[in-house]
Amino acid sequence: MTNPFRKERKFIGEFLAEWSIRIVASLSIVIIFLIFFFVFREAASLFTTMNVGTANSKTETPAPRSADAQAAAPEQYSAETYGDAPETYGESDGAAEQYNPAVEVEPLPGTNILTPLNMNYPEIYNPETGSLPADINDPTPMGTFSVTEQPLSLWENLTSNVWQPVGVQPKFGMIPLLIGTAKTTVIAILLGAPLGILAAIFTAFFAPARVRNIVKPAIELLAGFPSVVVGFFCLVTVASFIQDNFDNTFRLNALVGGIGLALAVIPIVYAIAEDSLSAVPRTLWEASLALGSTKWQTAYRVMLPAAAPGVFAAVLLGIGRAFGETMIAIMATGNAALNSWSAFAPARTFAATIGSEMGEVVWGSEHYGVLFLLGTILFVVSFSLNAVTELYVKKRLIKRFQGR
Amino acid sequence: MQTFTGHIPYSKKVLGFFAVMVALIATVAILGIIVGMIGDFIIEGGPNITGAFLTEFPRNSNTEGGIFPALIGTTFLVMIMTIMGVPIGTATAIYLSEFAKQDSVFARSVRFAVNTLAGVPSIVFGLFGVGFFVQFLGKGLDNATGSSSFGDGSLLWASATLAVLTLPVVIVSVEEALRAVPRELREASLALGATRWQTIVRVVLPNAVSGILTGSILAVGRGAGEVATILFVGVTYSAEQLPGSITDKFMHLGYHLYVLATQSPDVDKTLPLQYATTLVLLALTFTLNFSAIFVRSRLRRN
Amino acid sequence: MAKELQAKIHASAFSVFYRDKQALHSVTLDIPERKVTAFIGPSGCGKSTFLRSINRMNDLVEGVRNEGRMIVDGTDVYDKSVDVVTLRRRIGMVFQKSIPFPKSIYENITYGMTLTERKTKAELDEIVESSLKRSALWEEVKDRLKNSALGLSGGQQQRLCIARAIAVNPDILLMDEPCSALDPISTGKVEELISELKDTYTIVLVTHNMQQAARVSDLTGFFLMGKLIEFDKTRTIFTSPAQKETEDYITGRFG
Ligand SMILES: Nc1ncnc2c1ncn2[C@@H]1O[C@H](COP(=O)(O)OP(=O)(O)OP(=O)(O)O)[C@@H](O)[C@H]1O
Ligand SMILES: [Mg+2]
């Protein structure tokens, strides 16, 4: 007996269409790999072609790949002239929040590089002078610091505390960039996360529906502000406001930049926190109220802890945003690579460094490679933050609310 | 748990008042900043937006004149970006919503990749644009064809880079729209002997058109304001002419503002221009965002 | 059992699992040609699962697995050689929650036909008219065929869905609680329709309404917790059921 349900038509077109869809869908995965590969590839040139720029007199380690360079690093680091750098760094790390203008800002080592041509808007980047001097409170004179006779190995160079990518002997010390990034990110999160979370609590629990329907889209609107616009607002308005109130030496500084970054962080933190707060089962809210708790007690002591993984994710993604934001960081932080933890001193972040220097870099040069290395770091950090929220936080949320 | 005493102690009341006030103040502060920002731009920039400003080329090294080429450059940029990104994003969304087994490794990897892509800093996309599109694809094309038009930043590569950046926006928005199509419609179609593909083309997609539209508009809104991504892939701060082909360099509103605000010789003098440019850029992105919200709310109502 | 009739659908030891959960336990039965067969039973007992297994709509559920055989017209529908698209064209289905496609009434009816072949306008018109007449909807909608089907009432929509299903000319009609969302008058119309259609089609009907099963069906099967408890002539089931569970359910002492 013949099969009455055999194929009547051939569906080659559909078969192809289906597979094209699958292939296109895999593009997202491919792109992630491509981003990593192509950004890292340019950075990797640093480690493979060592005989460029400063690295031509490398003595001990013969052309180390990145892993070797890392392994060899500790010894080289302490053995070098600036062996006290790690301590200084460690101390100021702890004292990140303490601002001491007397120590931090005043002893400018006789340089006028920090005095820009235009006092209102310190220039962002000057290819003639390189970026701004390294450590404004470092008593060591610049001359002794950079031992020109003995060129640094790549690793030593990267871990030094001078970022001066253009010059006879370019210096790619990432420590000032690290400080600048950490400083602005911390300020942005300290300002942005509480504001975003509190606003989320307000809209999720205290606001009447009519108010919520206005507030929510309004804050989401903030996410639609192009960052160059926020940067401009900080550069012009926020910077003046801060200067009028604090009388700070540098018109553009980490605080102004941090405020700008906070404006970028707030909508993200708000959106995710609000989502996870409203995702907490309403029964919990009612049960708590039925037990005699007040609304605010329930909101802060029951609902907020219940949504903690989501709020945590919100803050993590907020950090990622502040960390990777470029235009605001270029325009509002003063963009000088200083070794100062002061909120009122300029700062230069990883992203801003790429953004402001990539345009003028010599293709394929060591500087070019270092900028791509910074890009690789940005990518890896944002990837990790996302992976943590995806793989860990979401699981926790699902467990908590669905008991799986 | 405290026992019921009939009234809440005074100290608790005060604490509760503060707990609510703090949340309220935070909300008001955020809204205040938003309103302040928009107000600042409108007051300072509004009077400077004239017909001439919108239709003239900049003059005297960007210190006078208008923003016409930047406006056109931005428009071209997002148009080409849309043409490149929306089909890919839509196809991915169709895969995720119609074909993927939800817990298959591949589907989960695609989802993870999309989420990751959404979190990659825009400057990294910029580097990717340089490393992949310009250096690898462009130079490769040039070597293969013997031309010399692809191996440098251009409208084409900037659009491609932006298309990658906005891909997650499109995917998320289209997938949401596809998921809003009732399962019953799909089943009815399949039960009538339609193939999966016929069901998608004839039933699912027509019902998701507004979602695709929303996604595209949102992507355009995001792309139009993005500066860091295009910094090194073809944007220029002054152009004598409008871009004549996709391999030309182009001006861009956001980049124009950046250059005016930070790199022009006399920043103060161009402040009115900066404000006006900001307002135009903001108006453009907001118009796009609002129309996306409008389209989406109509979608949700249906 | 109705052995004397020719079996259109034959299930043998048919089981369905949703992941590790077994929804059907080794169901064996014969559904005769050109009769109305009704399935009753409490919610979650597996009626829909059985129905959806006949035209393999259950394939769409992730993690579903079958055992045993489901034979339609002498062919196991789960056999590798069976093309599910062809299978579904031969077996029409009407759902409980029937949303017409958000297209015109005319396009709803022609949807199934235009999937496989090009038909002339005249052919299409003719089929639209005949299927709407068969589903007793023609008089109500003949003046507004180009209007959106979403403008019809619930009962009209359900009859439109039946018309849509019979327009592709299947031999079997599966109906999963087709009246549960309808008012009594619409229900009456659909029941009438079912009685008329059984001359042409083999109809399998799932219902929660025992009066409905008693009114329209020739045979009735009673499912309980994934098992087919009893399957016999409708009159027998409702007057002298062989099983205690069936009797309990029918007399309302149950579920
Ligand atoms: N997609 C699914 N995934 C997992 N389990 C399912 C799925 N569909 C049905 N089930 C389970 O299989 C069993 C039978 O379901 P089925 O829908 O066949 O019942 P039913 O008799 O049609 O009930 P009702 O009268 O409520 O429609 C139920 O226990 C149900 O929970
Ligand atoms: Mg059912």
mmCIF file with all atom_site columns, C-alpha atoms and ligand atoms in Angstrom, chain C residues 47-48 96 176-177 206, ligand 2:
data_model
loop_
_atom_site.group_PDB
_atom_site.id
_atom_site.type_symbol
_atom_site.label_atom_id
_atom_site.label_alt_id
_atom_site.label_comp_id
_atom_site.label_asym_id
_atom_site.label_entity_id
_atom_site.label_seq_id
_atom_site.pdbx_PDB_ins_code
_atom_site.Cartn_x
_atom_site.Cartn_y
_atom_site.Cartn_z
_atom_site.occupancy
_atom_site.B_iso_or_equiv
_atom_site.pdbx_formal_charge
_atom_site.auth_seq_id
_atom_site.auth_comp_id
_atom_site.auth_asym_id
_atom_site.auth_atom_id
_atom_site.pdbx_PDB_model_num
ATOM   1 C  CA . LYS C 1 47  ? -7.823  14.487 25.273 1.00 0.00 ? 47  LYS C CA 1
ATOM   2 C  CA . SER C 1 48  ? -6.109  17.319 23.453 1.00 0.00 ? 48  SER C CA 1
ATOM   3 C  CA . GLN C 1 96  ? -10.875 25.950 21.059 1.00 0.00 ? 96  GLN C CA 1
ATOM   4 C  CA . ASP C 1 176 ? -10.743 20.575 20.165 1.00 0.00 ? 176 ASP C CA 1
ATOM   5 C  CA . GLU C 1 177 ? -13.552 22.011 22.279 1.00 0.00 ? 177 GLU C CA 1
ATOM   6 C  CA . VAL C 1 206 ? -13.094 16.853 22.165 1.00 0.00 ? 206 VAL C CA 1
HETATM 7 MG MG . MG  D 2 .   ? -7.558  20.287 25.929 1.00 0.00 ? 2   MG  D MG 1
#
